[in-house]
């Protein structure tokens, strides 16, 4: 009985050992094939990644061309240029007339409220200084709010003109005027949010990294490109121990696994000790990212300037 039990145990151990060796060989072969196919898999990943980038660029280009074709017809361009020129000329003339009108109102108020007596005492000098300060404040407000009068500016002009107990009442006599003003206020709020977003984008490109942000978007994009290129290269990167990397490379080369960055995703001097690299994928990808970032800040600043001008126009509608 004991011999039968020992023989059965020995068979089980041999069977278990054979199974472990078989599984180990199968696992080794699977991992070896996986590592050998790494260049092909990384090539497919990089192709898919930049294909999606190309699709996004194509969609952006087609959308911009479609928008340009709708708003850039020759007749419309000529009409827009003429209208913009006339608007700028009329606005300049209207602003000059408006400022001259404010100056005339203040001068008329000064002559109207002048003291008829020829005696000049300290009280009159103090009153004249106060009136001069009010006039100066009214003129500054008029220059700042030219074409966009509000109750604050009207009240300042009346006070500087010598009107006592000045009060401003804005009467909206029609439903259409109330609706226009309501829509203008809502539009101004939307445009102000657009201005805030554009200014935040402009500042984020030059902002230094903090604990909450980590790094600014430009540095984050560069770091993402570097990390992505390292992944696509299929090489051993990131280890600080050179001897450990060399040992792993020798072991993998013995089983036929290629770790050479033939596509040239990462720096050839760092990756291959200065040896020749066949491809230039990393250089081309870096050039693409630089072109994509070119003049981005200039574009955002132009958008912000146009939005600020749009706010001034909307405020002019509100003051009607």
PDB file of C-alpha atoms in Angstrom:
ATOM      1  CA  UNK A   1       0.000   0.000   0.000  1.00  0.00           C
ATOM      2  CA  UNK A   2       2.836   2.345   0.896  1.00  0.00           C
ATOM      3  CA  UNK A   3       4.623   1.590  -2.396  1.00  0.00           C
ATOM      4  CA  UNK A   4       1.411   2.274  -4.310  1.00  0.00           C
ATOM      5  CA  UNK A   5       0.902   5.592  -2.473  1.00  0.00           C
ATOM      6  CA  UNK A   6       4.514   6.664  -3.087  1.00  0.00           C
ATOM      7  CA  UNK A   7       4.248   5.763  -6.738  1.00  0.00           C
ATOM      8  CA  UNK A   8       0.999   7.744  -7.066  1.00  0.00           C
ATOM      9  CA  UNK A   9       2.558  10.797  -5.382  1.00  0.00           C
ATOM     10  CA  UNK A  10       5.599  10.582  -7.644  1.00  0.00           C
ATOM     11  CA  UNK A  11       3.349  10.485 -10.708  1.00  0.00           C
ATOM     12  CA  UNK A  12       1.423  13.508  -9.519  1.00  0.00           C
ATOM     13  CA  UNK A  13       4.623  15.446  -8.921  1.00  0.00           C
ATOM     14  CA  UNK A  14       5.999  14.551 -12.329  1.00  0.00           C
ATOM     15  CA  UNK A  15       2.683  15.513 -13.936  1.00  0.00           C
ATOM     16  CA  UNK A  16       2.607  18.816 -12.063  1.00  0.00           C
ATOM     17  CA  UNK A  17       6.233  19.558 -12.944  1.00  0.00           C
ATOM     18  CA  UNK A  18       5.611  18.745 -16.598  1.00  0.00           C
ATOM     19  CA  UNK A  19       2.579  21.047 -16.602  1.00  0.00           C
ATOM     20  CA  UNK A  20       4.579  23.878 -14.989  1.00  0.00           C
ATOM     21  CA  UNK A  21       7.382  23.513 -17.527  1.00  0.00           C
ATOM     22  CA  UNK A  22       4.885  23.428 -20.401  1.00  0.00           C
ATOM     23  CA  UNK A  23       3.078  26.513 -19.116  1.00  0.00           C
ATOM     24  CA  UNK A  24       6.371  28.300 -18.581  1.00  0.00           C
ATOM     25  CA  UNK A  25       7.457  27.534 -22.129  1.00  0.00           C
ATOM     26  CA  UNK A  26       4.075  28.677 -23.447  1.00  0.00           C
ATOM     27  CA  UNK A  27       4.248  31.894 -21.408  1.00  0.00           C
ATOM     28  CA  UNK A  28       7.826  32.518 -22.547  1.00  0.00           C
ATOM     29  CA  UNK A  29       6.891  31.980 -26.186  1.00  0.00           C
ATOM     30  CA  UNK A  30       3.851  34.268 -25.852  1.00  0.00           C
ATOM     31  CA  UNK A  31       5.864  37.053 -24.210  1.00  0.00           C
ATOM     32  CA  UNK A  32       8.636  36.665 -26.775  1.00  0.00           C
ATOM     33  CA  UNK A  33       6.181  36.939 -29.664  1.00  0.00           C
ATOM     34  CA  UNK A  34       4.554  39.937 -27.960  1.00  0.00           C
ATOM     35  CA  UNK A  35       7.873  41.710 -27.602  1.00  0.00           C
ATOM     36  CA  UNK A  36       8.931  40.823 -31.131  1.00  0.00           C
ATOM     37  CA  UNK A  37       5.726  42.335 -32.491  1.00  0.00           C
ATOM     38  CA  UNK A  38       6.225  45.528 -30.469  1.00  0.00           C
ATOM     39  CA  UNK A  39       7.618  47.578 -33.432  1.00  0.00           C
ATOM     40  CA  UNK A  40       4.588  46.650 -35.542  1.00  0.00           C
ATOM     41  CA  UNK A  41       2.139  47.456 -32.745  1.00  0.00           C
ATOM     42  CA  UNK A  42       3.823  50.799 -32.034  1.00  0.00           C
ATOM     43  CA  UNK A  43       3.817  51.633 -35.746  1.00  0.00           C
ATOM     44  CA  UNK A  44       0.074  50.963 -35.844  1.00  0.00           C
ATOM     45  CA  UNK A  45      -0.493  53.089 -32.714  1.00  0.00           C
ATOM     46  CA  UNK A  46       1.500  55.999 -34.114  1.00  0.00           C
ATOM     47  CA  UNK A  47      -0.292  55.727 -37.467  1.00  0.00           C
ATOM     48  CA  UNK A  48      -3.679  55.784 -35.739  1.00  0.00           C
ATOM     49  CA  UNK A  49      -2.703  58.709 -33.519  1.00  0.00           C
ATOM     50  CA  UNK A  50      -1.473  60.948 -36.330  1.00  0.00           C
ATOM     51  CA  UNK A  51      -4.289  59.850 -38.615  1.00  0.00           C
ATOM     52  CA  UNK A  52      -6.734  61.241 -36.034  1.00  0.00           C
ATOM     53  CA  UNK A  53      -4.639  64.427 -35.848  1.00  0.00           C
ATOM     54  CA  UNK A  54      -4.844  64.708 -39.647  1.00  0.00           C
ATOM     55  CA  UNK A  55      -8.617  64.196 -39.556  1.00  0.00           C
ATOM     56  CA  UNK A  56      -9.018  66.975 -36.978  1.00  0.00           C
ATOM     57  CA  UNK A  57      -6.821  69.309 -39.054  1.00  0.00           C
ATOM     58  CA  UNK A  58      -8.814  68.440 -42.188  1.00  0.00           C
ATOM     59  CA  UNK A  59     -12.122  69.159 -40.438  1.00  0.00           C
ATOM     60  CA  UNK A  60     -10.812  72.481 -39.150  1.00  0.00           C
ATOM     61  CA  UNK A  61      -9.541  73.432 -42.608  1.00  0.00           C
ATOM     62  CA  UNK A  62     -12.811  72.491 -44.340  1.00  0.00           C
ATOM     63  CA  UNK A  63     -14.860  74.388 -41.748  1.00  0.00           C
ATOM     64  CA  UNK A  64     -12.729  77.521 -42.116  1.00  0.00           C
ATOM     65  CA  UNK A  65     -12.924  77.331 -45.925  1.00  0.00           C
ATOM     66  CA  UNK A  66     -16.687  76.872 -45.774  1.00  0.00           C
ATOM     67  CA  UNK A  67     -17.064  79.858 -43.451  1.00  0.00           C
ATOM     68  CA  UNK A  68     -14.762  81.937 -45.629  1.00  0.00           C
ATOM     69  CA  UNK A  69     -16.739  81.090 -48.778  1.00  0.00           C
ATOM     70  CA  UNK A  70     -19.949  82.213 -47.094  1.00  0.00           C
ATOM     71  CA  UNK A  71     -18.683  85.516 -45.729  1.00  0.00           C
ATOM     72  CA  UNK A  72     -15.972  86.371 -48.255  1.00  0.00           C
ATOM     73  CA  UNK A  73     -17.797  86.778 -51.550  1.00  0.00           C
ATOM     74  CA  UNK A  74     -16.332  89.676 -53.637  1.00  0.00           C
ATOM     75  CA  UNK A  75     -19.496  91.779 -53.446  1.00  0.00           C
ATOM     76  CA  UNK A  76     -19.814  91.209 -49.694  1.00  0.00           C
ATOM     77  CA  UNK A  77     -16.145  92.008 -49.098  1.00  0.00           C
ATOM     78  CA  UNK A  78     -16.399  95.257 -51.049  1.00  0.00           C
ATOM     79  CA  UNK A  79     -19.603  96.204 -49.254  1.00  0.00           C
ATOM     80  CA  UNK A  80     -18.091  95.352 -45.851  1.00  0.00           C
ATOM     81  CA  UNK A  81     -14.963  97.399 -46.540  1.00  0.00           C
ATOM     82  CA  UNK A  82     -16.996 100.388 -47.682  1.00  0.00           C
ATOM     83  CA  UNK A  83     -19.367 100.084 -44.720  1.00  0.00           C
ATOM     84  CA  UNK A  84     -16.492  99.741 -42.245  1.00  0.00           C
ATOM     85  CA  UNK A  85     -14.762 102.788 -43.750  1.00  0.00           C
ATOM     86  CA  UNK A  86     -17.950 104.862 -43.602  1.00  0.00           C
ATOM     87  CA  UNK A  87     -18.678 103.665 -40.087  1.00  0.00           C
ATOM     88  CA  UNK A  88     -15.187 104.567 -38.872  1.00  0.00           C
ATOM     89  CA  UNK A  89     -15.383 108.002 -40.482  1.00  0.00           C
ATOM     90  CA  UNK A  90     -18.869 108.710 -39.125  1.00  0.00           C
ATOM     91  CA  UNK A  91     -17.925 107.425 -35.690  1.00  0.00           C
ATOM     92  CA  UNK A  92     -14.878 109.702 -35.576  1.00  0.00           C
ATOM     93  CA  UNK A  93     -16.977 112.689 -36.625  1.00  0.00           C
ATOM     94  CA  UNK A  94     -19.748 111.836 -34.161  1.00  0.00           C
ATOM     95  CA  UNK A  95     -17.280 111.455 -31.302  1.00  0.00           C
ATOM     96  CA  UNK A  96     -15.771 114.880 -32.049  1.00  0.00           C
ATOM     97  CA  UNK A  97     -19.233 116.485 -32.198  1.00  0.00           C
ATOM     98  CA  UNK A  98     -20.274 114.735 -28.996  1.00  0.00           C
ATOM     99  CA  UNK A  99     -17.210 115.883 -27.059  1.00  0.00           C
ATOM    100  CA  UNK A 100     -17.646 119.422 -28.394  1.00  0.00           C
ATOM    101  CA  UNK A 101     -21.294 119.339 -27.305  1.00  0.00           C
ATOM    102  CA  UNK A 102     -20.298 118.293 -23.785  1.00  0.00           C
ATOM    103  CA  UNK A 103     -17.738 121.095 -23.662  1.00  0.00           C
ATOM    104  CA  UNK A 104     -20.378 123.620 -24.819  1.00  0.00           C
ATOM    105  CA  UNK A 105     -22.844 122.397 -22.170  1.00  0.00           C
ATOM    106  CA  UNK A 106     -20.247 122.816 -19.442  1.00  0.00           C
ATOM    107  CA  UNK A 107     -19.233 126.256 -20.722  1.00  0.00           C
ATOM    108  CA  UNK A 108     -22.877 127.355 -20.889  1.00  0.00           C
ATOM    109  CA  UNK A 109     -23.463 126.093 -17.368  1.00  0.00           C
ATOM    110  CA  UNK A 110     -20.402 127.981 -16.141  1.00  0.00           C
ATOM    111  CA  UNK A 111     -21.605 131.291 -17.663  1.00  0.00           C
ATOM    112  CA  UNK A 112     -25.161 130.749 -16.470  1.00  0.00           C
ATOM    113  CA  UNK A 113     -24.150 130.086 -12.866  1.00  0.00           C
ATOM    114  CA  UNK A 114     -21.488 132.787 -12.735  1.00  0.00           C
ATOM    115  CA  UNK A 115     -21.853 135.320  -9.895  1.00  0.00           C
ATOM    116  CA  UNK A 116     -22.992 138.771 -11.131  1.00  0.00           C
ATOM    117  CA  UNK A 117     -20.916 140.591  -8.527  1.00  0.00           C
ATOM    118  CA  UNK A 118     -17.387 141.621  -9.278  1.00  0.00           C
ATOM    119  CA  UNK A 119     -16.202 140.875  -5.782  1.00  0.00           C
ATOM    120  CA  UNK A 120     -13.949 137.845  -5.564  1.00  0.00           C
ATOM    121  CA  UNK A 121     -13.787 136.193  -2.173  1.00  0.00           C
ATOM    122  CA  UNK A 122     -12.561 132.858  -0.837  1.00  0.00           C
ATOM    123  CA  UNK A 123     -15.959 131.216  -1.097  1.00  0.00           C
ATOM    124  CA  UNK A 124     -16.193 131.971  -4.821  1.00  0.00           C
ATOM    125  CA  UNK A 125     -12.674 130.621  -5.394  1.00  0.00           C
ATOM    126  CA  UNK A 126     -13.513 127.395  -3.577  1.00  0.00           C
ATOM    127  CA  UNK A 127     -16.745 127.037  -5.541  1.00  0.00           C
ATOM    128  CA  UNK A 128     -14.871 127.658  -8.813  1.00  0.00           C
ATOM    129  CA  UNK A 129     -12.318 124.977  -7.932  1.00  0.00           C
ATOM    130  CA  UNK A 130     -15.082 122.488  -7.131  1.00  0.00           C
ATOM    131  CA  UNK A 131     -16.818 123.282 -10.412  1.00  0.00           C
ATOM    132  CA  UNK A 132     -13.541 122.914 -12.339  1.00  0.00           C
ATOM    133  CA  UNK A 133     -13.010 119.497 -10.739  1.00  0.00           C
ATOM    134  CA  UNK A 134     -16.556 118.452 -11.662  1.00  0.00           C
ATOM    135  CA  UNK A 135     -16.007 119.654 -15.245  1.00  0.00           C
ATOM    136  CA  UNK A 136     -12.757 117.737 -15.497  1.00  0.00           C
ATOM    137  CA  UNK A 137     -14.430 114.572 -14.201  1.00  0.00           C
ATOM    138  CA  UNK A 138     -17.330 114.987 -16.628  1.00  0.00           C
ATOM    139  CA  UNK A 139     -14.966 115.412 -19.594  1.00  0.00           C
ATOM    140  CA  UNK A 140     -12.987 112.315 -18.611  1.00  0.00           C
ATOM    141  CA  UNK A 141     -16.184 110.268 -18.372  1.00  0.00           C
ATOM    142  CA  UNK A 142     -17.360 111.667 -21.708  1.00  0.00           C
ATOM    143  CA  UNK A 143     -14.107 110.600 -23.424  1.00  0.00           C
ATOM    144  CA  UNK A 144     -14.282 107.165 -21.844  1.00  0.00           C
ATOM    145  CA  UNK A 145     -17.973 106.639 -22.651  1.00  0.00           C
ATOM    146  CA  UNK A 146     -18.118 108.478 -25.970  1.00  0.00           C
ATOM    147  CA  UNK A 147     -21.022 107.130 -27.992  1.00  0.00           C
ATOM    148  CA  UNK A 148     -22.141 105.042 -25.014  1.00  0.00           C
ATOM    149  CA  UNK A 149     -23.845 107.417 -22.627  1.00  0.00           C
ATOM    150  CA  UNK A 150     -25.322 106.115 -19.414  1.00  0.00           C
ATOM    151  CA  UNK A 151     -26.989 107.594 -16.358  1.00  0.00           C
ATOM    152  CA  UNK A 152     -23.653 108.063 -14.569  1.00  0.00           C
ATOM    153  CA  UNK A 153     -22.254 110.223 -17.370  1.00  0.00           C
ATOM    154  CA  UNK A 154     -25.473 112.246 -17.740  1.00  0.00           C
ATOM    155  CA  UNK A 155     -25.552 112.896 -14.000  1.00  0.00           C
ATOM    156  CA  UNK A 156     -21.891 114.006 -13.982  1.00  0.00           C
ATOM    157  CA  UNK A 157     -22.520 116.476 -16.847  1.00  0.00           C
ATOM    158  CA  UNK A 158     -25.594 117.964 -15.133  1.00  0.00           C
ATOM    159  CA  UNK A 159     -23.745 118.362 -11.837  1.00  0.00           C
ATOM    160  CA  UNK A 160     -20.799 120.030 -13.601  1.00  0.00           C
ATOM    161  CA  UNK A 161     -23.223 122.354 -15.445  1.00  0.00           C
ATOM    162  CA  UNK A 162     -24.559 123.558 -12.083  1.00  0.00           C
ATOM    163  CA  UNK A 163     -27.913 121.766 -12.020  1.00  0.00           C
ATOM    164  CA  UNK A 164     -28.806 121.210  -8.402  1.00  0.00           C
ATOM    165  CA  UNK A 165     -30.570 118.033  -7.284  1.00  0.00           C
ATOM    166  CA  UNK A 166     -29.853 116.453 -10.663  1.00  0.00           C
ATOM    167  CA  UNK A 167     -31.742 113.264 -11.351  1.00  0.00           C
ATOM    168  CA  UNK A 168     -31.685 110.989 -14.401  1.00  0.00           C
ATOM    169  CA  UNK A 169     -34.706 109.044 -15.503  1.00  0.00           C
ATOM    170  CA  UNK A 170     -34.489 106.562 -18.341  1.00  0.00           C
ATOM    171  CA  UNK A 171     -37.980 106.106 -19.722  1.00  0.00           C
ATOM    172  CA  UNK A 172     -38.540 103.245 -22.131  1.00  0.00           C
ATOM    173  CA  UNK A 173     -41.695 104.192 -23.931  1.00  0.00           C
ATOM    174  CA  UNK A 174     -42.093 101.205 -26.243  1.00  0.00           C
ATOM    175  CA  UNK A 175     -42.023  97.459 -25.835  1.00  0.00           C
ATOM    176  CA  UNK A 176     -39.637  97.149 -28.790  1.00  0.00           C
ATOM    177  CA  UNK A 177     -37.084  99.383 -27.085  1.00  0.00           C
ATOM    178  CA  UNK A 178     -37.285  97.337 -23.889  1.00  0.00           C
ATOM    179  CA  UNK A 179     -36.819  94.132 -25.886  1.00  0.00           C
ATOM    180  CA  UNK A 180     -33.801  95.544 -27.755  1.00  0.00           C
ATOM    181  CA  UNK A 181     -32.159  96.649 -24.528  1.00  0.00           C
ATOM    182  CA  UNK A 182     -32.827  93.265 -22.902  1.00  0.00           C
ATOM    183  CA  UNK A 183     -31.289  91.433 -25.851  1.00  0.00           C
ATOM    184  CA  UNK A 184     -28.313  93.802 -25.879  1.00  0.00           C
ATOM    185  CA  UNK A 185     -27.660  93.180 -22.176  1.00  0.00           C
ATOM    186  CA  UNK A 186     -27.788  89.418 -22.716  1.00  0.00           C
ATOM    187  CA  UNK A 187     -25.485  89.672 -25.732  1.00  0.00           C
ATOM    188  CA  UNK A 188     -22.990  91.782 -23.802  1.00  0.00           C
ATOM    189  CA  UNK A 189     -22.888  89.157 -21.034  1.00  0.00           C
ATOM    190  CA  UNK A 190     -22.125  86.422 -23.573  1.00  0.00           C
ATOM    191  CA  UNK A 191     -19.402  88.489 -25.253  1.00  0.00           C
ATOM    192  CA  UNK A 192     -17.836  89.331 -21.875  1.00  0.00           C
ATOM    193  CA  UNK A 193     -17.593  85.617 -21.080  1.00  0.00           C
ATOM    194  CA  UNK A 194     -15.915  85.077 -24.460  1.00  0.00           C
ATOM    195  CA  UNK A 195     -13.440  87.857 -23.621  1.00  0.00           C
ATOM    196  CA  UNK A 196     -12.652  86.245 -20.260  1.00  0.00           C
ATOM    197  CA  UNK A 197     -12.087  82.884 -21.950  1.00  0.00           C
ATOM    198  CA  UNK A 198      -9.761  84.380 -24.594  1.00  0.00           C
ATOM    199  CA  UNK A 199      -7.753  86.297 -21.981  1.00  0.00           C
ATOM    200  CA  UNK A 200      -7.455  83.146 -19.869  1.00  0.00           C
ATOM    201  CA  UNK A 201      -6.144  81.243 -22.891  1.00  0.00           C
ATOM    202  CA  UNK A 202      -3.649  84.013 -23.631  1.00  0.00           C
ATOM    203  CA  UNK A 203      -2.366  84.145 -20.052  1.00  0.00           C
ATOM    204  CA  UNK A 204      -2.206  80.341 -19.724  1.00  0.00           C
ATOM    205  CA  UNK A 205       0.349  80.092 -22.550  1.00  0.00           C
ATOM    206  CA  UNK A 206       2.805  82.263 -20.597  1.00  0.00           C
ATOM    207  CA  UNK A 207       1.842  81.354 -17.036  1.00  0.00           C
ATOM    208  CA  UNK A 208       4.397  79.554 -14.921  1.00  0.00           C
ATOM    209  CA  UNK A 209       3.444  76.190 -13.476  1.00  0.00           C
ATOM    210  CA  UNK A 210       2.017  76.024  -9.969  1.00  0.00           C
ATOM    211  CA  UNK A 211       1.094  73.269  -7.540  1.00  0.00           C
ATOM    212  CA  UNK A 212      -2.516  73.276  -8.727  1.00  0.00           C
ATOM    213  CA  UNK A 213      -1.740  73.458 -12.479  1.00  0.00           C
ATOM    214  CA  UNK A 214       1.481  71.430 -12.539  1.00  0.00           C
ATOM    215  CA  UNK A 215       2.731  73.191 -15.701  1.00  0.00           C
ATOM    216  CA  UNK A 216       1.445  75.558 -18.305  1.00  0.00           C
ATOM    217  CA  UNK A 217      -0.307  74.129 -21.394  1.00  0.00           C
ATOM    218  CA  UNK A 218       2.649  74.729 -23.723  1.00  0.00           C
ATOM    219  CA  UNK A 219       5.062  72.793 -21.494  1.00  0.00           C
ATOM    220  CA  UNK A 220       2.427  70.097 -20.991  1.00  0.00           C
ATOM    221  CA  UNK A 221       2.116  69.608 -24.745  1.00  0.00           C
ATOM    222  CA  UNK A 222       5.902  69.349 -25.121  1.00  0.00           C
ATOM    223  CA  UNK A 223       6.062  66.810 -22.287  1.00  0.00           C
ATOM    224  CA  UNK A 224       3.210  64.836 -23.867  1.00  0.00           C
ATOM    225  CA  UNK A 225       5.041  64.736 -27.210  1.00  0.00           C
ATOM    226  CA  UNK A 226       8.241  63.530 -25.531  1.00  0.00           C
ATOM    227  CA  UNK A 227       6.425  60.787 -23.636  1.00  0.00           C
ATOM    228  CA  UNK A 228       4.460  59.712 -26.712  1.00  0.00           C
ATOM    229  CA  UNK A 229       7.634  59.554 -28.815  1.00  0.00           C
ATOM    230  CA  UNK A 230       9.294  57.391 -26.154  1.00  0.00           C
ATOM    231  CA  UNK A 231       6.343  54.976 -26.215  1.00  0.00           C
ATOM    232  CA  UNK A 232       6.272  54.812 -30.028  1.00  0.00           C
ATOM    233  CA  UNK A 233      10.026  54.151 -30.168  1.00  0.00           C
ATOM    234  CA  UNK A 234       9.701  50.758 -28.434  1.00  0.00           C
ATOM    235  CA  UNK A 235      13.077  51.280 -26.745  1.00  0.00           C
ATOM    236  CA  UNK A 236      14.037  51.005 -23.108  1.00  0.00           C
ATOM    237  CA  UNK A 237      13.781  54.529 -21.726  1.00  0.00           C
ATOM    238  CA  UNK A 238      13.211  56.056 -18.325  1.00  0.00           C
ATOM    239  CA  UNK A 239      15.557  53.893 -16.251  1.00  0.00           C
ATOM    240  CA  UNK A 240      18.261  55.749 -14.363  1.00  0.00           C
ATOM    241  CA  UNK A 241      20.498  52.654 -14.026  1.00  0.00           C
ATOM    242  CA  UNK A 242      22.500  52.198 -17.196  1.00  0.00           C
ATOM    243  CA  UNK A 243      23.853  48.781 -16.141  1.00  0.00           C
ATOM    244  CA  UNK A 244      20.311  47.513 -15.567  1.00  0.00           C
ATOM    245  CA  UNK A 245      19.266  48.647 -19.046  1.00  0.00           C
ATOM    246  CA  UNK A 246      22.307  46.987 -20.637  1.00  0.00           C
ATOM    247  CA  UNK A 247      21.591  43.692 -18.873  1.00  0.00           C
ATOM    248  CA  UNK A 248      17.935  43.724 -19.966  1.00  0.00           C
ATOM    249  CA  UNK A 249      18.941  44.583 -23.544  1.00  0.00           C
ATOM    250  CA  UNK A 250      21.406  41.650 -23.663  1.00  0.00           C
ATOM    251  CA  UNK A 251      18.766  39.248 -22.367  1.00  0.00           C
ATOM    252  CA  UNK A 252      16.154  40.423 -24.856  1.00  0.00           C
ATOM    253  CA  UNK A 253      18.603  40.406 -27.791  1.00  0.00           C
ATOM    254  CA  UNK A 254      19.446  36.779 -27.075  1.00  0.00           C
ATOM    255  CA  UNK A 255      15.848  35.763 -27.774  1.00  0.00           C
ATOM    256  CA  UNK A 256      15.647  37.897 -30.922  1.00  0.00           C
ATOM    257  CA  UNK A 257      13.820  40.972 -29.612  1.00  0.00           C
ATOM    258  CA  UNK A 258      14.819  44.159 -31.427  1.00  0.00           C
ATOM    259  CA  UNK A 259      15.024  47.292 -29.229  1.00  0.00           C
ATOM    260  CA  UNK A 260      16.526  49.496 -31.921  1.00  0.00           C
ATOM    261  CA  UNK A 261      14.568  52.716 -32.573  1.00  0.00           C
ATOM    262  CA  UNK A 262      14.570  52.306 -36.346  1.00  0.00           C
ATOM    263  CA  UNK A 263      11.823  54.926 -36.838  1.00  0.00           C
ATOM    264  CA  UNK A 264      13.837  57.591 -35.025  1.00  0.00           C
ATOM    265  CA  UNK A 265      11.203  58.657 -32.516  1.00  0.00           C
ATOM    266  CA  UNK A 266      13.611  59.782 -29.791  1.00  0.00           C
ATOM    267  CA  UNK A 267      16.933  61.584 -29.834  1.00  0.00           C
ATOM    268  CA  UNK A 268      19.473  59.411 -31.668  1.00  0.00           C
ATOM    269  CA  UNK A 269      22.364  60.493 -29.434  1.00  0.00           C
ATOM    270  CA  UNK A 270      20.502  59.577 -26.256  1.00  0.00           C
ATOM    271  CA  UNK A 271      18.802  56.433 -27.527  1.00  0.00           C
ATOM    272  CA  UNK A 272      21.501  54.716 -29.539  1.00  0.00           C
ATOM    273  CA  UNK A 273      24.788  56.146 -28.366  1.00  0.00           C
ATOM    274  CA  UNK A 274      25.226  58.254 -31.477  1.00  0.00           C
ATOM    275  CA  UNK A 275      24.626  55.412 -33.964  1.00  0.00           C
ATOM    276  CA  UNK A 276      22.738  55.948 -37.206  1.00  0.00           C
ATOM    277  CA  UNK A 277      18.923  56.026 -36.993  1.00  0.00           C
ATOM    278  CA  UNK A 278      17.006  55.225 -40.148  1.00  0.00           C
ATOM    279  CA  UNK A 279      13.813  57.266 -39.598  1.00  0.00           C
ATOM    280  CA  UNK A 280      13.049  60.819 -38.519  1.00  0.00           C
ATOM    281  CA  UNK A 281       9.560  60.373 -37.047  1.00  0.00           C
ATOM    282  CA  UNK A 282      10.394  62.221 -33.829  1.00  0.00           C
ATOM    283  CA  UNK A 283      11.834  65.197 -35.701  1.00  0.00           C
ATOM    284  CA  UNK A 284       8.817  65.367 -38.026  1.00  0.00           C
ATOM    285  CA  UNK A 285       6.395  65.113 -35.083  1.00  0.00           C
ATOM    286  CA  UNK A 286       8.247  67.907 -33.258  1.00  0.00           C
ATOM    287  CA  UNK A 287       8.090  70.083 -36.398  1.00  0.00           C
ATOM    288  CA  UNK A 288       4.364  69.419 -36.689  1.00  0.00           C
ATOM    289  CA  UNK A 289       3.733  70.508 -33.091  1.00  0.00           C
ATOM    290  CA  UNK A 290       5.789  73.677 -33.587  1.00  0.00           C
ATOM    291  CA  UNK A 291       3.814  74.587 -36.715  1.00  0.00           C
ATOM    292  CA  UNK A 292       0.562  73.905 -34.900  1.00  0.00           C
ATOM    293  CA  UNK A 293       1.565  76.269 -32.072  1.00  0.00           C
ATOM    294  CA  UNK A 294       2.825  78.962 -34.472  1.00  0.00           C
ATOM    295  CA  UNK A 295       1.211  82.408 -33.979  1.00  0.00           C
ATOM    296  CA  UNK A 296      -1.372  80.992 -31.574  1.00  0.00           C
ATOM    297  CA  UNK A 297      -0.915  83.887 -29.150  1.00  0.00           C
ATOM    298  CA  UNK A 298      -1.230  86.436 -31.978  1.00  0.00           C
ATOM    299  CA  UNK A 299      -4.463  84.797 -33.091  1.00  0.00           C
ATOM    300  CA  UNK A 300      -5.905  84.853 -29.563  1.00  0.00           C
ATOM    301  CA  UNK A 301      -4.916  88.506 -29.081  1.00  0.00           C
ATOM    302  CA  UNK A 302      -6.685  89.461 -32.322  1.00  0.00           C
ATOM    303  CA  UNK A 303      -9.803  87.593 -31.194  1.00  0.00           C
ATOM    304  CA  UNK A 304      -9.698  89.385 -27.826  1.00  0.00           C
ATOM    305  CA  UNK A 305      -9.328  92.789 -29.530  1.00  0.00           C
ATOM    306  CA  UNK A 306     -12.308  92.111 -31.803  1.00  0.00           C
ATOM    307  CA  UNK A 307     -14.407  91.008 -28.836  1.00  0.00           C
ATOM    308  CA  UNK A 308     -13.560  94.179 -26.905  1.00  0.00           C
ATOM    309  CA  UNK A 309     -14.625  96.250 -29.917  1.00  0.00           C
ATOM    310  CA  UNK A 310     -17.827  94.214 -30.107  1.00  0.00           C
ATOM    311  CA  UNK A 311     -18.575  95.010 -26.440  1.00  0.00           C
ATOM    312  CA  UNK A 312     -18.239  98.735 -27.190  1.00  0.00           C
ATOM    313  CA  UNK A 313     -20.744  98.408 -30.022  1.00  0.00           C
ATOM    314  CA  UNK A 314     -23.212  96.510 -27.827  1.00  0.00           C
ATOM    315  CA  UNK A 315     -22.888  99.122 -25.077  1.00  0.00           C
ATOM    316  CA  UNK A 316     -23.694 101.752 -27.715  1.00  0.00           C
ATOM    317  CA  UNK A 317     -26.918  99.874 -28.473  1.00  0.00           C
ATOM    318  CA  UNK A 318     -27.759  99.711 -24.760  1.00  0.00           C
ATOM    319  CA  UNK A 319     -27.405 103.483 -24.415  1.00  0.00           C
ATOM    320  CA  UNK A 320     -29.986 104.222 -27.135  1.00  0.00           C
TER     321      UNK A 320
END
